[in-house]
XYZ file of C-alpha atoms in Angstrom:
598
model
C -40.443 -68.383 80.906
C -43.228 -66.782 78.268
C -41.684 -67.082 74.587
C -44.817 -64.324 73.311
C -43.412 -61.178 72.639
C -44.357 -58.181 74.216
C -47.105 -55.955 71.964
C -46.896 -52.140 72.339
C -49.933 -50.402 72.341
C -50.719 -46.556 71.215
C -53.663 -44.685 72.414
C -55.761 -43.146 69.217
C -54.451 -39.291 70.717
C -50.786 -40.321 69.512
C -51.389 -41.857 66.559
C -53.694 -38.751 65.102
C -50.728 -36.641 66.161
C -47.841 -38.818 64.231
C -50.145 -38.520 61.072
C -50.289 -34.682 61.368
C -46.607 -34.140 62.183
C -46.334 -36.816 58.861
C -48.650 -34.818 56.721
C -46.913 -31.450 57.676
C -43.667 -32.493 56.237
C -44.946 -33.782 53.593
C -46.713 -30.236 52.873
C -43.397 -28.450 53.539
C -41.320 -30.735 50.707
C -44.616 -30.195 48.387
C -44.631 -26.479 48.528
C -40.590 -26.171 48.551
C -40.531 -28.210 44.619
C -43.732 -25.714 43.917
C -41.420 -22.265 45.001
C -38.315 -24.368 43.128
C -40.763 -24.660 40.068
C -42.063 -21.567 39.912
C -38.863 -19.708 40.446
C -37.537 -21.815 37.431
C -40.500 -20.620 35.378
C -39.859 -17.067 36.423
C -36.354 -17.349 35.775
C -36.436 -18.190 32.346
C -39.527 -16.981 31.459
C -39.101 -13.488 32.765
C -35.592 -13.297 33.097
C -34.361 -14.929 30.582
C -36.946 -13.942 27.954
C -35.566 -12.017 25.683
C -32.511 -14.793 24.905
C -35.012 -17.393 24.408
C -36.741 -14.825 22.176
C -33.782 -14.554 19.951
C -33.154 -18.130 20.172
C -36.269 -18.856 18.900
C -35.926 -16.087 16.030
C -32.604 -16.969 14.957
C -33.934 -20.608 14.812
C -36.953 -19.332 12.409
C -35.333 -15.786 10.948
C -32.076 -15.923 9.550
C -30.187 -12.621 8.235
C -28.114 -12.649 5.530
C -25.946 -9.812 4.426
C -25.786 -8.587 0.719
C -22.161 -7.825 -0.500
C -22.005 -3.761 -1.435
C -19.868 -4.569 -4.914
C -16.354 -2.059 -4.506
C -15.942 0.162 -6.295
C -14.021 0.007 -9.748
C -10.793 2.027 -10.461
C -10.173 3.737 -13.977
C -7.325 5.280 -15.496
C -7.698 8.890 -16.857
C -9.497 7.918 -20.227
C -12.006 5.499 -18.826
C -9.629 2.211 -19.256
C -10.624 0.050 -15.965
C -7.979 -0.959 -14.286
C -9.546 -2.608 -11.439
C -12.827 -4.281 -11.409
C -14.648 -7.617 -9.709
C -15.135 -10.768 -10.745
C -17.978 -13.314 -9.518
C -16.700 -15.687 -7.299
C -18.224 -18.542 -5.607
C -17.872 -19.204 -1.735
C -18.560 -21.867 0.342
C -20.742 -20.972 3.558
C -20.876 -23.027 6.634
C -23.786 -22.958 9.813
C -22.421 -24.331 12.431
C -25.689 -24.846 15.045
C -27.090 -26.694 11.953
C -23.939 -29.429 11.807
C -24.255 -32.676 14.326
C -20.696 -33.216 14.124
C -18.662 -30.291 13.285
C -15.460 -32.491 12.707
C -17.355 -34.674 9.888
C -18.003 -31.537 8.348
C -15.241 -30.077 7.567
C -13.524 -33.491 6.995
C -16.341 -33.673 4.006
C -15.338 -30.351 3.170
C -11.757 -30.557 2.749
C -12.420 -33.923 0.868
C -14.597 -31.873 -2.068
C -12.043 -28.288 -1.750
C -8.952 -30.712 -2.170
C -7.363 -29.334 0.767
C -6.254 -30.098 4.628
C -8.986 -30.406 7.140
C -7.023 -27.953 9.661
C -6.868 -25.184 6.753
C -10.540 -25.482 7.351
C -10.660 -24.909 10.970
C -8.073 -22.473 11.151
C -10.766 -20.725 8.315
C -13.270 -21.082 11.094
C -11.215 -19.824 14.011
C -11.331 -16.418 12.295
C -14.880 -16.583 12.991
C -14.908 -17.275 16.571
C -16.783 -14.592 18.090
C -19.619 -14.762 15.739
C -22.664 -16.211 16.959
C -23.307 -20.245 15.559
C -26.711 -19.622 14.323
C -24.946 -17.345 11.696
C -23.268 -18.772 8.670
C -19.860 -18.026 8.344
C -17.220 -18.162 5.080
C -15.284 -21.453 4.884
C -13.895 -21.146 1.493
C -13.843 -18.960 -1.808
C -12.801 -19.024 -4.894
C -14.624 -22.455 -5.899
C -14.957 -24.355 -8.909
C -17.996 -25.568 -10.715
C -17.193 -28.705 -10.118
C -16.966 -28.468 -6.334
C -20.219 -26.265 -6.224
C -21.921 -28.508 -7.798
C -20.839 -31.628 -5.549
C -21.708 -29.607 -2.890
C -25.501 -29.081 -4.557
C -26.113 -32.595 -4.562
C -25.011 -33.119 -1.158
C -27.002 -30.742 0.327
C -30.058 -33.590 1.988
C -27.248 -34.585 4.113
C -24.980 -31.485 4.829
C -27.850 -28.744 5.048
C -24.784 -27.274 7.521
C -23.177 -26.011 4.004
C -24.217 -22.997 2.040
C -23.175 -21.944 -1.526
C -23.222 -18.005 -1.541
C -22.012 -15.597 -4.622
C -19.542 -13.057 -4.312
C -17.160 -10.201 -5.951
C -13.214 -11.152 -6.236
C -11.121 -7.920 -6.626
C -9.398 -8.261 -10.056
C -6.654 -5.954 -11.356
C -6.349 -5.961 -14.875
C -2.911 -5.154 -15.328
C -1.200 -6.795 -12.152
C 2.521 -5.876 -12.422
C 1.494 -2.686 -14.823
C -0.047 -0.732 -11.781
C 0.487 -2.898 -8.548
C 2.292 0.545 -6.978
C -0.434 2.255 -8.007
C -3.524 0.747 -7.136
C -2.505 -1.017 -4.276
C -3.865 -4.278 -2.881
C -6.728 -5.590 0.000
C -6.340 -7.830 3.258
C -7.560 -8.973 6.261
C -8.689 -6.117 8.777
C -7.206 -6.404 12.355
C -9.263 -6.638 15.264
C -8.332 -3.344 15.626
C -10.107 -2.257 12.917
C -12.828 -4.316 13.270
C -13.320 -2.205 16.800
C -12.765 0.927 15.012
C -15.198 0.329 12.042
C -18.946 -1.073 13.231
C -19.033 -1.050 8.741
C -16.714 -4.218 8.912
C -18.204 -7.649 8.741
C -16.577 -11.268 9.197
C -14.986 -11.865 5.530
C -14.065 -8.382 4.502
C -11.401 -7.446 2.995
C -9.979 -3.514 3.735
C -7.135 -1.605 1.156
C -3.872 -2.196 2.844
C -1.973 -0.256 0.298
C -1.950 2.219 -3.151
C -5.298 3.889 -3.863
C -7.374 0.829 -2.630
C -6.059 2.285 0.901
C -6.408 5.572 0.221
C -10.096 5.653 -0.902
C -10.735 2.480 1.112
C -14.119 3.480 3.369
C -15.381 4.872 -0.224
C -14.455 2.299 -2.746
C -15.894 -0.292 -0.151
C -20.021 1.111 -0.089
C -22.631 0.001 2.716
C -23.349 -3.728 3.018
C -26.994 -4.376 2.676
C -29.059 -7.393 4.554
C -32.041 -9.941 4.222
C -33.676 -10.952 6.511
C -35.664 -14.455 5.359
C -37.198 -17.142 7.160
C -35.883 -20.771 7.356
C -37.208 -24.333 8.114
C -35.603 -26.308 10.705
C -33.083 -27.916 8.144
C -32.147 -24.148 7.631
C -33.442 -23.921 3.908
C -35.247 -20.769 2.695
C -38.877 -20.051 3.455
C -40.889 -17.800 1.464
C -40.282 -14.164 0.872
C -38.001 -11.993 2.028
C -39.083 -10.527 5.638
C -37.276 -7.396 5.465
C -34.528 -6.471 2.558
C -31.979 -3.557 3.257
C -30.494 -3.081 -0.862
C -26.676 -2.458 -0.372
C -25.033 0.331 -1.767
C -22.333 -0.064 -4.261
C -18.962 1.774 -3.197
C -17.614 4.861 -5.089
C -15.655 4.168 -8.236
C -12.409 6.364 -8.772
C -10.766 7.633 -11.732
C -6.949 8.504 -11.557
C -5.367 10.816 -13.609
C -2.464 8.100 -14.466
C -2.207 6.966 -18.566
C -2.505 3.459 -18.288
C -0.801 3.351 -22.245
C 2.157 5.217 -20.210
C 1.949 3.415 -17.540
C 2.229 -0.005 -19.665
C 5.236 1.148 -21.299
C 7.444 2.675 -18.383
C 6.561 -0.558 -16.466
C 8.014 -2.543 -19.749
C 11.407 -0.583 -19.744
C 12.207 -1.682 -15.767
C 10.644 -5.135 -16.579
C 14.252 -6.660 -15.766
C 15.507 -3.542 -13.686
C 15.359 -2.418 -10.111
C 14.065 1.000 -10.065
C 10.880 3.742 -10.617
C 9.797 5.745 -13.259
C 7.811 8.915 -12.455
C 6.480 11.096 -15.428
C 4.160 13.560 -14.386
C 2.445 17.177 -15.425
C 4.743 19.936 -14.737
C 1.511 22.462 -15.064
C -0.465 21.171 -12.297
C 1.390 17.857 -10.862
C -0.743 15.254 -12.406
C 1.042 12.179 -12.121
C 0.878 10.000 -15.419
C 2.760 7.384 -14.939
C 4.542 5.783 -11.179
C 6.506 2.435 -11.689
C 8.603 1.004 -9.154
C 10.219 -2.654 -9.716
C 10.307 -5.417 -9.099
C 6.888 -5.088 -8.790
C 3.914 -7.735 -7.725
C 0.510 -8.948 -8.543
C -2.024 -7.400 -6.356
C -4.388 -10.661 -7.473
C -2.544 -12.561 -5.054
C -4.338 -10.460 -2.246
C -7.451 -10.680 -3.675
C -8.421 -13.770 -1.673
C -7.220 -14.537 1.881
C -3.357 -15.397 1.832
C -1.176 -17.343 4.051
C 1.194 -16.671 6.095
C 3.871 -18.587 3.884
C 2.371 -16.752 0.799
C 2.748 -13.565 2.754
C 6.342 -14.148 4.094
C 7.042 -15.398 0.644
C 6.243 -12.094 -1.056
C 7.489 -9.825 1.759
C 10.962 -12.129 1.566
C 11.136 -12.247 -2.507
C 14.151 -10.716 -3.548
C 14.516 -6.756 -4.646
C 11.659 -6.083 -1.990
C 8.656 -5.786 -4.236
C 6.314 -4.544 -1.844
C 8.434 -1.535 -1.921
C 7.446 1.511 -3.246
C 10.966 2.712 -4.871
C 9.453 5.505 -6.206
C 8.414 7.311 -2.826
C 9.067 5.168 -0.212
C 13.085 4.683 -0.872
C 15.037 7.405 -0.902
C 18.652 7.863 -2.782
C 21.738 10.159 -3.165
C 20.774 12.182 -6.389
C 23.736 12.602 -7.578
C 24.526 14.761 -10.375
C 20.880 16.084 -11.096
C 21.082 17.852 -7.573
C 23.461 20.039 -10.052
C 19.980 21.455 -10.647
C 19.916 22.771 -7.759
C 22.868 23.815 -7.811
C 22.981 26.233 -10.533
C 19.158 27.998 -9.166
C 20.723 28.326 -5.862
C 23.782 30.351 -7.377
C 22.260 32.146 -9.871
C 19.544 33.468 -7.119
C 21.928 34.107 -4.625
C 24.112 36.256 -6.773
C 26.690 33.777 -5.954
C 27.517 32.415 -9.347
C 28.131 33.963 -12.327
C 27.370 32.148 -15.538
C 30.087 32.952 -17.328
C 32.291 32.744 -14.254
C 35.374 29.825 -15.462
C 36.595 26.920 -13.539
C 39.628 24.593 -14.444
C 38.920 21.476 -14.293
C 42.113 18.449 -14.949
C 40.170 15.726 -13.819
C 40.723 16.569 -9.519
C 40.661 19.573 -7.100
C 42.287 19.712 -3.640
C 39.987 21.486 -1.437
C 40.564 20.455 2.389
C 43.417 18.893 2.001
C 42.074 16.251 0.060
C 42.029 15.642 -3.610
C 38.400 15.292 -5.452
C 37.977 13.615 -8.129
C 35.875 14.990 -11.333
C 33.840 12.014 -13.377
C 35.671 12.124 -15.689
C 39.803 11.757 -15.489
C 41.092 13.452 -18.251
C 38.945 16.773 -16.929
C 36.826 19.180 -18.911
C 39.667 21.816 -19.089
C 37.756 25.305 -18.591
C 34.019 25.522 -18.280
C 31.804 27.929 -17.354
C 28.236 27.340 -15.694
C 26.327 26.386 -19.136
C 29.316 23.834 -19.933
C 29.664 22.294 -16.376
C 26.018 21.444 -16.274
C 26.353 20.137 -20.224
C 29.066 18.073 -19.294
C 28.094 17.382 -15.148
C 31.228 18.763 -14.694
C 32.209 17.436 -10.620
C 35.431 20.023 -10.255
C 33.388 23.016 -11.018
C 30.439 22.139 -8.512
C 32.781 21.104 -6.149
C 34.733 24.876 -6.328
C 31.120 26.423 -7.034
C 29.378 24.727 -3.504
C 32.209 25.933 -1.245
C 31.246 29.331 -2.431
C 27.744 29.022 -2.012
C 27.761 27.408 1.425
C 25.517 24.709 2.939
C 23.006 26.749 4.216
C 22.030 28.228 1.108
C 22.070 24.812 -0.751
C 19.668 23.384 1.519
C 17.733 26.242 1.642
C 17.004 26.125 -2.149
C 16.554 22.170 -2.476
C 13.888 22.248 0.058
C 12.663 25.532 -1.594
C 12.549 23.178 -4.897
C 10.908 20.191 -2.911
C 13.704 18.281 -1.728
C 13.968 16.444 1.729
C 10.349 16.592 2.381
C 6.788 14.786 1.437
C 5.411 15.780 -1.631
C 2.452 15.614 -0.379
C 1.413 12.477 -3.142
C -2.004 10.754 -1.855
C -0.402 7.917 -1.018
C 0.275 6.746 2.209
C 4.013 5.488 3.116
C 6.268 8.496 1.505
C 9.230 9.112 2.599
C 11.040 12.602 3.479
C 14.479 11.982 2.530
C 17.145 14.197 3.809
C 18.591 17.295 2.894
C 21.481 17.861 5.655
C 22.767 21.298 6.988
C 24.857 21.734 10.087
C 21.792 22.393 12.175
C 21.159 18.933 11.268
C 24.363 17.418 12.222
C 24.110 18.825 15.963
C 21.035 17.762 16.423
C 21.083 14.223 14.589
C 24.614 13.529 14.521
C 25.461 14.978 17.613
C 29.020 16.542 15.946
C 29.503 19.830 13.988
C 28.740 20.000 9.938
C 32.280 19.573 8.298
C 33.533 21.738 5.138
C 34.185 18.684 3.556
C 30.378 17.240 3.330
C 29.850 20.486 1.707
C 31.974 19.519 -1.389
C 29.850 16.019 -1.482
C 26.828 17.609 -0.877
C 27.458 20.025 -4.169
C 27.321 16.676 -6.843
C 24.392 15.129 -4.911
C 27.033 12.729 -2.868
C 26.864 12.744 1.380
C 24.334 12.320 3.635
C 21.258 13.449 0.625
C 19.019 11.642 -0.014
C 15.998 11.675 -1.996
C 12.946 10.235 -3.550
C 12.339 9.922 -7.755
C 8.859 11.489 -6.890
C 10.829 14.545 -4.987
C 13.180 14.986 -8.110
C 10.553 14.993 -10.719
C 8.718 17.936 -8.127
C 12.003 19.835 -8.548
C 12.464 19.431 -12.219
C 8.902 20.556 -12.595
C 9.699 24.227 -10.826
C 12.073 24.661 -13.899
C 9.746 23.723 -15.981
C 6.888 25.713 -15.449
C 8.800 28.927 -14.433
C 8.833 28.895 -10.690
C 6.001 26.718 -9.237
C 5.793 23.940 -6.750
C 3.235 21.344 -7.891
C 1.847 18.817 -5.582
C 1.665 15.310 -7.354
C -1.439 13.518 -7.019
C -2.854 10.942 -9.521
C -7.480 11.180 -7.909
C -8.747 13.508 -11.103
C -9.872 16.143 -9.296
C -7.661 16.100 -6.575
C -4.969 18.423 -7.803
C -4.270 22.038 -6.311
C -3.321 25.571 -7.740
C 1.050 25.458 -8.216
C 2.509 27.340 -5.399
C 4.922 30.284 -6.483
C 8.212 29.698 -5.259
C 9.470 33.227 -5.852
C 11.893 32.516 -7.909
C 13.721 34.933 -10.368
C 12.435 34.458 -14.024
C 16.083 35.199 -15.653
C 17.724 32.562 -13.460
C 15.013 29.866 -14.317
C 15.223 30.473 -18.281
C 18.942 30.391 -17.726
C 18.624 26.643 -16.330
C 16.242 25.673 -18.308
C 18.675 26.303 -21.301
C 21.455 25.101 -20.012
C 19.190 21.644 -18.950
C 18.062 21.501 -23.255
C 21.435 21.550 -24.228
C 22.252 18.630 -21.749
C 20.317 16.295 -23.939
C 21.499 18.408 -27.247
C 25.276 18.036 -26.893
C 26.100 16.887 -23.349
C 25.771 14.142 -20.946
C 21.956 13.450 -22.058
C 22.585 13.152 -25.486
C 20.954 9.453 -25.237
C 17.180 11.219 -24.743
C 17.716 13.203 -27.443
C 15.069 12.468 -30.228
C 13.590 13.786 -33.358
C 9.948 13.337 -31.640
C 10.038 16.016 -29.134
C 12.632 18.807 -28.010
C 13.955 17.654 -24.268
C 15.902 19.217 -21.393
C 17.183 17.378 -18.660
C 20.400 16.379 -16.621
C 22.313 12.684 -15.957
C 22.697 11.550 -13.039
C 25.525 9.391 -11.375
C 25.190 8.563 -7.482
C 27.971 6.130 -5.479
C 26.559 3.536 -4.077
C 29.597 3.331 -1.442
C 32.680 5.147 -0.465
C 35.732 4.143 -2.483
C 39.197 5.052 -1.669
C 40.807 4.470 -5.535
C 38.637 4.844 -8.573
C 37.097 1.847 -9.827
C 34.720 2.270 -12.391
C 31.012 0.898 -11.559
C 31.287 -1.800 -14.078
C 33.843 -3.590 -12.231
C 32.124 -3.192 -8.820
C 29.576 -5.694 -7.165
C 26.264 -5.357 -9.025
C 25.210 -4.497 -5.354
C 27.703 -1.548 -4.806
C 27.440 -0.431 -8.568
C 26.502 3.184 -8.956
C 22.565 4.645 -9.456
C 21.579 5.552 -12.288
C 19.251 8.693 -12.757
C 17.904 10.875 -15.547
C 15.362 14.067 -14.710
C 13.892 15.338 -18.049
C 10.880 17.463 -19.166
C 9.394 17.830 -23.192
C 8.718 19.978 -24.856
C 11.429 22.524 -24.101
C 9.227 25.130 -25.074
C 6.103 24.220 -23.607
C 6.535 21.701 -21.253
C 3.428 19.118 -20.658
C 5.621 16.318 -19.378
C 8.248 15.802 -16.481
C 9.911 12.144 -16.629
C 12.479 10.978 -13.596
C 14.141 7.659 -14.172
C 16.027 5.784 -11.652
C 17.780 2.685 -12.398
C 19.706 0.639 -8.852
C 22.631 -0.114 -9.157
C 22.133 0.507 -12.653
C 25.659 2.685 -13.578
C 25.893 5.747 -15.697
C 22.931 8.376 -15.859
C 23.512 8.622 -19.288
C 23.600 4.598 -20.305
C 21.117 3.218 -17.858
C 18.184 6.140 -17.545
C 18.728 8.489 -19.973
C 17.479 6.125 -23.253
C 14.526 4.942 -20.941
C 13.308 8.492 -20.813
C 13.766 8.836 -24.433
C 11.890 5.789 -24.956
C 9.030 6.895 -22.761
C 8.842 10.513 -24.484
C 9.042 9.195 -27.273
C 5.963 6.867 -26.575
C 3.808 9.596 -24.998
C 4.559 12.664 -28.057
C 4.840 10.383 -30.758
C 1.476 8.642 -29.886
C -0.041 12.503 -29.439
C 1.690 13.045 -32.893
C 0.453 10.277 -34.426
C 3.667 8.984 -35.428
């Protein structure tokens, strides 16, 4: 057996043909990795283009926006109330940082605070693209700008920028009236192409109100940076920014000052205000707060802090809450009567200190009663017996009719954003809200300024205002320039010189007597309002500071040519005539005697 293995041999024909099958496939893998590469190049050279064209800008070109400076605030003799401060902030480019986490943890090491402060500070910024810096901090120190100088060869990823801090001079003095700035919502961002990352937008007060204004036009460089992302040369296009609108109110900020001083340990408003036109002077409400704490970005414990803080101070009490009037809805009263024909002013009640009317007993203020009075002496001595007596005969319908007429349960139509309507019931009313039928009785509450009423300082100082100037219905507002012409209310001439009496001897020999003062003649009326229901008198003293009565006083100076309507309301703060009246002294006082000279 042969142990040689067996050759195969090919004829020349099949070999040539194995080669060319070979050199065919070969070809066909070539060209397929040529289409693959030249489909790639097509892809991102065509396709693509225009991203790697703005890749490649935004590597080289960087734009940088330039701040438009808000606009400042003054009061109505040039004081500034709010202005800005330069503030330093602490910038961050993200495509320029290796290690984003080692950033910030260097960051939070210099700013003193916790590395996930920092990234939540960044999450804000999410949708913004990471060639473009972004805020990280504000507010720093030297100290920490410097360290952050120095640093700068090995964290070119951080950016010292200058900026504008809002900063209200007066804080407390005119928080109500200037308002404060936050955060926009995405909302607004989607609503307003004007808002960038990092601006702030008025959330209340007259930085709301003239917001888009007060804010200007943001302005932009564009420059050109190295690969470490420092500046290069001159500017390659510069858009200036334009500075927003400054505003001047028509409030006295030496008013203002003082009325905010009287309430300092008080829960309450002041409102003192032109009768002539409705110029508002003066708008406190306490407890009040300091709109600097909104100048930067807040937290939410800061926020829930403030919002939580006891005697609400967010709230406007001066338009926003609304209260029974009490007694100085007598006002209204006495021009509803008189107009009507209804009243008589030298028509006589008896009062002994009660009235049954309903089978139920009412009881006057005061216990002892005022014996007979007439119109003039139940308003000088808020006589309850007579207005009960007196607002059965005039009926609901005409009471409401007149305290609306006299700007009662409805806006004012004050700039500001948030008022509140208040209530003036009638039976209408009661069908439709209640759902039951307007009861005699409410009538009788209704006629002191008791029941379901309710309304705002800012409405009663609109009222007291149509006695003041003879029959018009101002519109407050507190933008000079903003003002309207009075509206006529139609009222009769005799009947409004017959209150407005009556009202100056108030603070002569009645209830007011405690806003009387050699400075200035004044009229106005006290007012009392329950706080709850009580079945046995117990004076307010001995009540719960929370269920002790409101305390109101409406007053206007001088009597005989009135410049100046004040409305103090004091919470829970007892009798009209001990708790509000000697604020409005004080205040009139302040204003005339500083005209005066004295």
């Amino acid at each position: 057996m042969s142990l040689q293995n067996p050759v195969q041999e090919y004829s020349s024909d099949w070999v040539l043909l194995n080669m060319a099958a070979r050199l065919k496939w070969l070809c066909g893998v070539l060209g397929m990795a040529l289409a693959v590469v030249i489909g790639a190049y097509w892809y991102h050279q065509i396709i693509r283009a225009e991203h790697y064209e703005r890749l490649a800008e935004n590597n080289r070109l960087r734009v940088l926006r330039l701040d438009a400076p808000r606009g400042l605030i003054y009061d109505r003799s040039g004081r500034i109330l709010v202005e800005n401060t330069p503030t330093f902030r602490l910038m961050i480019d993200r495509s320029v940082s290796s290690d984003l986490g080692a950033s910030l943890a260097f960051a939070a090491g210099i700013l003193g605070r916790e590395e996930r402060e920092l990234r939540a500070a960044l999450e804000r910024h999410r949708g913004v693209a990471r060639e473009v810096p972004v805020l990280l901090a504000e507010d720093l120190e030297l100290t920490q700008v410097a360290r952050f100088e120095v640093s700068e060869p090995e964290h070119p990823e951080f950016e010292i920028s200058t900026s504008r801090r809002r900063l209200y001079r007066h804080s407390f003095q005119t928080a109500h009236v200037v308002g404060y700035l936050g955060e926009p919502t995405p909302a607004e961002h989607d609503r307003d192409d004007s808002l960038a990352a990092g601006d702030l937008v008025g959330r209340s007060g007259v930085e709301l109100l003239r917001d888009r204004r007060l804010r200007g036009n943001h302005g932009e460089r564009i420059v050109v940076v190295d690969s470490r992302g420092r500046l290069m040369g001159e500017d390659v296009r510069r858009a200036d920014a334009e500075p927003g609108e400054s505003v001047t109110l028509t409030i006295d900020l030496r008013l203002q000052q003082l009325a905010e001083s009287l309430l300092a340990d008080k829960a309450g408003a002041i409102v003192a205000l032109d009768p002539r036109d409705g110029a508002i002077r003066a708008m406190i409400s306490s407890p009040s707060f300091d709109p600097n704490r909104f100048a930067g970005r807040l937290s939410q414990e800061d926020w829930d802090g403030i919002v939580d803080a006891p005697g609400k101070p967010l709230q406007n009490r001066a338009i926003q809450n609304t209260y029974p009037p009490g007694s100085v809805f007598k006002i209204v009263m006495a021009v509803a009567g008189l107009a009507e024909g209804l009243l008589r002013p030298e028509e006589r009640v008896y009062c002994s200190g009660a009235t049954r009317l309903y089978d139920r007993r009412w009881r006057c203020w005061q216990p002892r009663g005022h014996g007979f009075v007439d119109l003039r002496g139940a308003l000088q001595h808020s006589c309850d017996t007579y207005f009960y007596r007196q607002g059965v005969k005039i009926g609901i319908e005409v009471i409401a009719a007149y305290a609306r007429r006299l700007g009662l349960g409805g806006r004012t139509g004050v700039e500001l954003p948030g008022e509140s309507e208040g209530l003036v019931p009638d039976p209408e009313w009661s069908r439709d809200r209640r759902g039951y039928p307007w009861y005699p009785g409410e009538t009788v509450s209704v006629a002191i300024g008791q029941g379901p009423l309710l309304t705002s300082p800012l409405q009663v100082a609109v009222m007291t205002a149509a006695v003041a100037n003879g029959g018009f219905r101002v519109r407050p507002y507190m933008v000079a320039g903003g003002g309207e012409p009075p509206e006529p209310l139609g009222l009769d001439a005799e009947v409004l010189s017959f209150v407005a009496e009556a009202l100056a001897n108030v603070v002569e020999n009645g209830t007011g007597r405690s806003a009387r003062t050699p400075v200035v003649a004044v009229a106005g009326k006290t007012g009392t309002a329950q706080v709850v229901a009580q079945e046995t008198w117990i004076r307010s003293e001995d009540l719960p500071p929370d269920q002790a009565d409101h305390a109101w006083f409406t007053s206007y100076a001088p009597v005989d040519a009135p410049e100046l309507v004040v409305v103090v309301f004091v919470e829970n703060g007892g009798r009209g005539s001990e708790a509000a009246a000697p604020l409005a002294r004080e205040l009139l006082e302040g204003h005339f005697g500083a005209a005066a000279g004295t």
